[in-house]
CSV table of C-alpha atoms in Angstrom, one decimal:
chain,number,residue,atom,x,y,z
A,3,UNK,CA,73.7,-67.7,203.0
A,4,UNK,CA,77.4,-68.3,202.3
A,5,UNK,CA,79.6,-68.3,205.6
A,6,UNK,CA,82.6,-66.2,206.1
A,7,UNK,CA,84.8,-69.4,205.8
A,8,UNK,CA,83.4,-70.3,202.5
A,9,UNK,CA,83.8,-66.7,201.2
A,10,UNK,CA,87.4,-66.7,202.3
A,11,UNK,CA,88.0,-70.2,200.4
A,12,UNK,CA,86.4,-68.8,197.3
A,13,UNK,CA,88.5,-65.6,197.4
A,14,UNK,CA,91.7,-67.8,197.9
A,15,UNK,CA,90.8,-70.0,195.0
A,16,UNK,CA,90.2,-66.9,192.9
A,17,UNK,CA,93.5,-65.5,193.8
A,18,UNK,CA,95.2,-68.6,193.1
A,19,UNK,CA,93.7,-68.8,189.6
A,20,UNK,CA,94.6,-65.2,188.9
A,21,UNK,CA,98.1,-65.7,190.0
A,22,UNK,CA,98.5,-68.9,187.9
A,23,UNK,CA,97.2,-67.1,184.9
A,24,UNK,CA,99.6,-64.2,185.4
A,25,UNK,CA,102.4,-66.8,185.8
A,26,UNK,CA,101.6,-68.7,182.6
A,27,UNK,CA,101.3,-65.4,180.6
A,28,UNK,CA,104.7,-64.3,181.9
A,29,UNK,CA,106.3,-67.7,181.1
A,30,UNK,CA,105.0,-67.6,177.6
A,31,UNK,CA,106.0,-64.0,176.9
A,32,UNK,CA,109.5,-64.5,178.1
A,33,UNK,CA,110.2,-68.1,176.8
A,34,UNK,CA,108.7,-67.3,173.4
A,35,UNK,CA,110.9,-64.1,173.2
A,36,UNK,CA,114.1,-65.5,174.7
A,37,UNK,CA,114.0,-69.2,174.5
A,38,UNK,CA,113.4,-71.9,177.3
A,39,UNK,CA,117.1,-72.2,178.3
A,40,UNK,CA,117.7,-68.4,178.7
A,41,UNK,CA,114.8,-67.5,180.8
A,42,UNK,CA,115.0,-67.9,184.6
A,43,UNK,CA,112.3,-68.5,187.1
A,44,UNK,CA,113.3,-65.4,188.8
A,45,UNK,CA,112.6,-63.4,185.7
A,46,UNK,CA,109.3,-65.1,185.1
A,47,UNK,CA,108.2,-64.4,188.7
A,48,UNK,CA,109.1,-60.8,188.4
A,49,UNK,CA,107.2,-60.4,185.1
A,50,UNK,CA,104.2,-62.0,187.0
A,51,UNK,CA,104.6,-59.7,189.9
A,52,UNK,CA,105.4,-62.2,192.4
A,53,UNK,CA,108.3,-63.7,194.4
A,54,UNK,CA,110.3,-66.6,193.0
A,55,UNK,CA,109.3,-68.6,196.1
A,56,UNK,CA,105.7,-68.0,195.3
A,57,UNK,CA,106.2,-69.2,191.8
A,58,UNK,CA,107.3,-72.6,193.1
A,59,UNK,CA,104.3,-72.9,195.2
A,60,UNK,CA,102.3,-73.1,192.0
A,61,UNK,CA,104.6,-75.0,189.8
A,62,UNK,CA,107.4,-77.7,190.8
A,63,UNK,CA,109.8,-76.4,188.3
A,64,UNK,CA,110.5,-74.1,185.2
A,65,UNK,CA,110.2,-77.2,183.0
A,66,UNK,CA,106.8,-78.2,184.3
A,67,UNK,CA,105.6,-74.6,183.7
A,68,UNK,CA,107.2,-74.8,180.1
A,69,UNK,CA,105.4,-78.1,179.4
A,70,UNK,CA,102.1,-76.7,180.7
A,71,UNK,CA,102.3,-73.5,178.5
A,72,UNK,CA,103.7,-75.1,175.4
A,73,UNK,CA,101.1,-77.8,175.8
A,74,UNK,CA,98.5,-75.3,175.1
A,75,UNK,CA,99.9,-74.9,171.5
A,76,UNK,CA,99.9,-78.6,171.0
A,77,UNK,CA,96.3,-78.8,172.4
A,78,UNK,CA,95.2,-76.2,169.8
A,79,UNK,CA,96.6,-78.4,167.0
A,80,UNK,CA,94.8,-81.5,168.5
A,81,UNK,CA,91.5,-79.5,168.8
A,82,UNK,CA,91.9,-78.1,165.2
A,83,UNK,CA,92.4,-81.6,163.8
A,84,UNK,CA,89.6,-83.2,165.7
A,85,UNK,CA,87.3,-80.5,164.5
A,86,UNK,CA,88.4,-80.7,161.0
A,87,UNK,CA,87.9,-84.4,161.0
A,88,UNK,CA,84.5,-84.1,162.6
A,89,UNK,CA,83.4,-81.6,159.8
A,90,UNK,CA,84.6,-83.8,157.0
A,91,UNK,CA,81.7,-85.1,154.9
A,92,UNK,CA,81.4,-88.8,154.7
A,93,UNK,CA,81.8,-88.8,151.0
A,94,UNK,CA,85.2,-87.3,151.3
A,95,UNK,CA,86.5,-90.1,153.4
A,96,UNK,CA,86.4,-92.9,150.9
A,97,UNK,CA,89.3,-95.0,149.6
A,98,UNK,CA,92.8,-95.4,150.9
A,99,UNK,CA,94.2,-92.1,149.7
A,100,UNK,CA,91.5,-90.1,151.5
A,101,UNK,CA,92.3,-91.9,154.8
A,102,UNK,CA,96.1,-91.6,154.6
A,103,UNK,CA,95.8,-88.0,153.5
A,104,UNK,CA,93.9,-87.3,156.7
A,105,UNK,CA,97.0,-88.7,158.7
A,106,UNK,CA,99.4,-86.8,156.5
A,107,UNK,CA,97.5,-83.5,156.8
A,108,UNK,CA,97.4,-83.9,160.7
A,109,UNK,CA,101.2,-84.2,160.8
A,110,UNK,CA,101.6,-81.2,158.3
A,111,UNK,CA,99.9,-79.2,160.9
A,112,UNK,CA,102.0,-80.6,163.8
A,113,UNK,CA,105.1,-79.8,161.6
A,114,UNK,CA,104.0,-76.3,161.0
A,115,UNK,CA,104.0,-75.7,164.8
A,116,UNK,CA,107.7,-77.0,164.9
A,117,UNK,CA,108.6,-74.5,162.1
A,118,UNK,CA,107.1,-71.6,164.1
A,119,UNK,CA,108.9,-72.5,167.3
A,120,UNK,CA,111.8,-74.9,166.5
A,121,UNK,CA,113.7,-74.7,169.8
A,122,UNK,CA,110.6,-74.8,172.0
A,123,UNK,CA,109.1,-77.7,170.0
A,124,UNK,CA,112.3,-79.5,170.4
A,125,UNK,CA,112.4,-78.9,174.2
A,126,UNK,CA,108.7,-80.1,174.3
A,127,UNK,CA,109.5,-83.3,172.5
A,128,UNK,CA,112.6,-84.0,174.4
A,129,UNK,CA,111.4,-83.3,177.9
A,130,UNK,CA,107.7,-84.2,177.9
A,131,UNK,CA,108.5,-87.9,178.6
A,132,UNK,CA,110.9,-87.1,181.4
A,133,UNK,CA,108.6,-85.6,184.1
A,134,UNK,CA,106.3,-87.4,186.5
A,135,UNK,CA,104.4,-84.4,187.8
A,136,UNK,CA,100.8,-83.8,187.0
A,137,UNK,CA,101.5,-80.5,185.3
A,138,UNK,CA,104.3,-81.7,183.1
A,139,UNK,CA,102.4,-84.9,182.1
A,140,UNK,CA,99.6,-82.8,180.6
A,141,UNK,CA,101.5,-83.1,177.3
A,142,UNK,CA,101.1,-86.8,177.3
A,143,UNK,CA,97.3,-86.4,177.7
A,144,UNK,CA,97.2,-84.3,174.5
A,145,UNK,CA,99.2,-86.9,172.8
A,146,UNK,CA,96.7,-89.5,173.9
A,147,UNK,CA,94.0,-87.4,172.1
A,148,UNK,CA,96.1,-87.2,169.1
A,149,UNK,CA,96.6,-91.0,169.0
A,150,UNK,CA,92.9,-91.5,169.3
A,151,UNK,CA,92.1,-89.3,166.4
A,152,UNK,CA,94.6,-90.9,164.1
A,153,UNK,CA,93.5,-94.4,165.2
A,154,UNK,CA,89.9,-93.5,164.6
A,155,UNK,CA,90.8,-92.4,160.9
A,156,UNK,CA,92.7,-95.7,160.4
A,157,UNK,CA,90.1,-97.8,162.0
A,158,UNK,CA,87.4,-96.2,159.7
A,159,UNK,CA,89.6,-97.1,156.7
A,160,UNK,CA,90.0,-100.8,157.9
A,161,UNK,CA,86.3,-101.1,158.6
A,162,UNK,CA,85.3,-99.8,155.1
A,163,UNK,CA,87.9,-102.0,153.4
A,164,UNK,CA,90.1,-99.2,152.1
A,165,UNK,CA,93.1,-100.1,154.3
A,166,UNK,CA,94.9,-103.2,155.0
A,167,UNK,CA,96.1,-102.8,158.6
A,168,UNK,CA,96.4,-105.4,161.4
A,169,UNK,CA,97.5,-103.1,164.3
A,170,UNK,CA,96.2,-99.7,164.1
A,171,UNK,CA,97.7,-98.5,167.5
A,172,UNK,CA,101.0,-99.6,166.4
A,173,UNK,CA,100.9,-98.0,163.0
A,174,UNK,CA,100.0,-94.6,164.8
A,175,UNK,CA,102.8,-95.1,167.3
A,176,UNK,CA,105.2,-95.5,164.5
A,177,UNK,CA,104.0,-92.5,162.7
A,178,UNK,CA,104.5,-90.4,165.9
A,179,UNK,CA,107.9,-92.0,166.4
A,180,UNK,CA,109.0,-90.7,162.9
A,181,UNK,CA,107.7,-87.2,163.9
A,182,UNK,CA,109.7,-87.3,167.1
A,183,UNK,CA,112.8,-88.6,165.3
A,184,UNK,CA,112.7,-85.9,162.8
A,185,UNK,CA,112.5,-83.2,165.5
A,186,UNK,CA,115.4,-84.7,167.4
A,187,UNK,CA,117.4,-85.3,164.3
A,188,UNK,CA,116.8,-81.8,162.9
A,189,UNK,CA,118.1,-80.3,166.1
A,190,UNK,CA,121.1,-82.7,166.4
A,191,UNK,CA,122.1,-82.2,162.8
A,192,UNK,CA,121.3,-78.6,162.7
A,193,UNK,CA,118.9,-79.1,159.7
A,194,UNK,CA,116.7,-76.2,158.5
A,195,UNK,CA,113.5,-76.0,160.5
A,196,UNK,CA,111.7,-74.9,157.2
A,197,UNK,CA,112.4,-78.2,155.6
A,198,UNK,CA,111.1,-80.5,158.5
A,199,UNK,CA,107.5,-80.6,157.0
A,200,UNK,CA,108.8,-82.0,153.8
A,201,UNK,CA,111.0,-84.5,155.2
A,202,UNK,CA,108.4,-85.7,157.6
A,203,UNK,CA,105.8,-86.1,154.9
A,204,UNK,CA,108.1,-88.1,152.8
A,205,UNK,CA,108.9,-90.6,155.5
A,206,UNK,CA,105.3,-90.8,156.7
A,207,UNK,CA,104.2,-91.4,153.1
A,208,UNK,CA,106.6,-94.2,152.6
A,209,UNK,CA,105.7,-95.8,155.9
A,210,UNK,CA,102.0,-95.6,155.3
A,211,UNK,CA,102.0,-96.6,151.5
A,212,UNK,CA,101.7,-100.3,152.1
A,213,UNK,CA,98.5,-100.0,154.0
A,214,UNK,CA,96.5,-99.1,150.8
A,215,UNK,CA,94.4,-102.0,149.4
């Protein structure tokens, strides 16, 4: 029979989860509507029906809250590509072009996320490497899964003789560096967000073309 102490612990844990869920929902609603820079933690707390001091008991900063919430968007892209790759018939992953197309299509999807939320995507790319908290670093965990997916595609191409690649992780890192640079460059140069997917694919195609046997 559960003790009163365990019941109280369970209730506190449920309350904590419910409060965190309200906080994340409020942050997404406000940041997606107004932008990261404009929204204050006071406004987020009010939308979540809690005090600002209570907000900071759940998250270290507004940035950590943003990285966590926007990370969900990134995670959905990762999950979608992992599932699409898992569902791909073996006979459709033959030859250099098929392998490289898988990488390009993965970045097409990531680029489409940027075109939907240019300012938020820019903030996520710019800030996700600068936090050391567990919440903030969750975005790096999604990136690790992303890298693992792309590495598995290129490793398969190398194993089947379709691709000539010596250092698969380095190739993947370079691909992502191109994506990050395009996001940062687009913001700095005020380039049209809608054109980023085209620019990105052109650069990635050029970077990967030498891998084809």
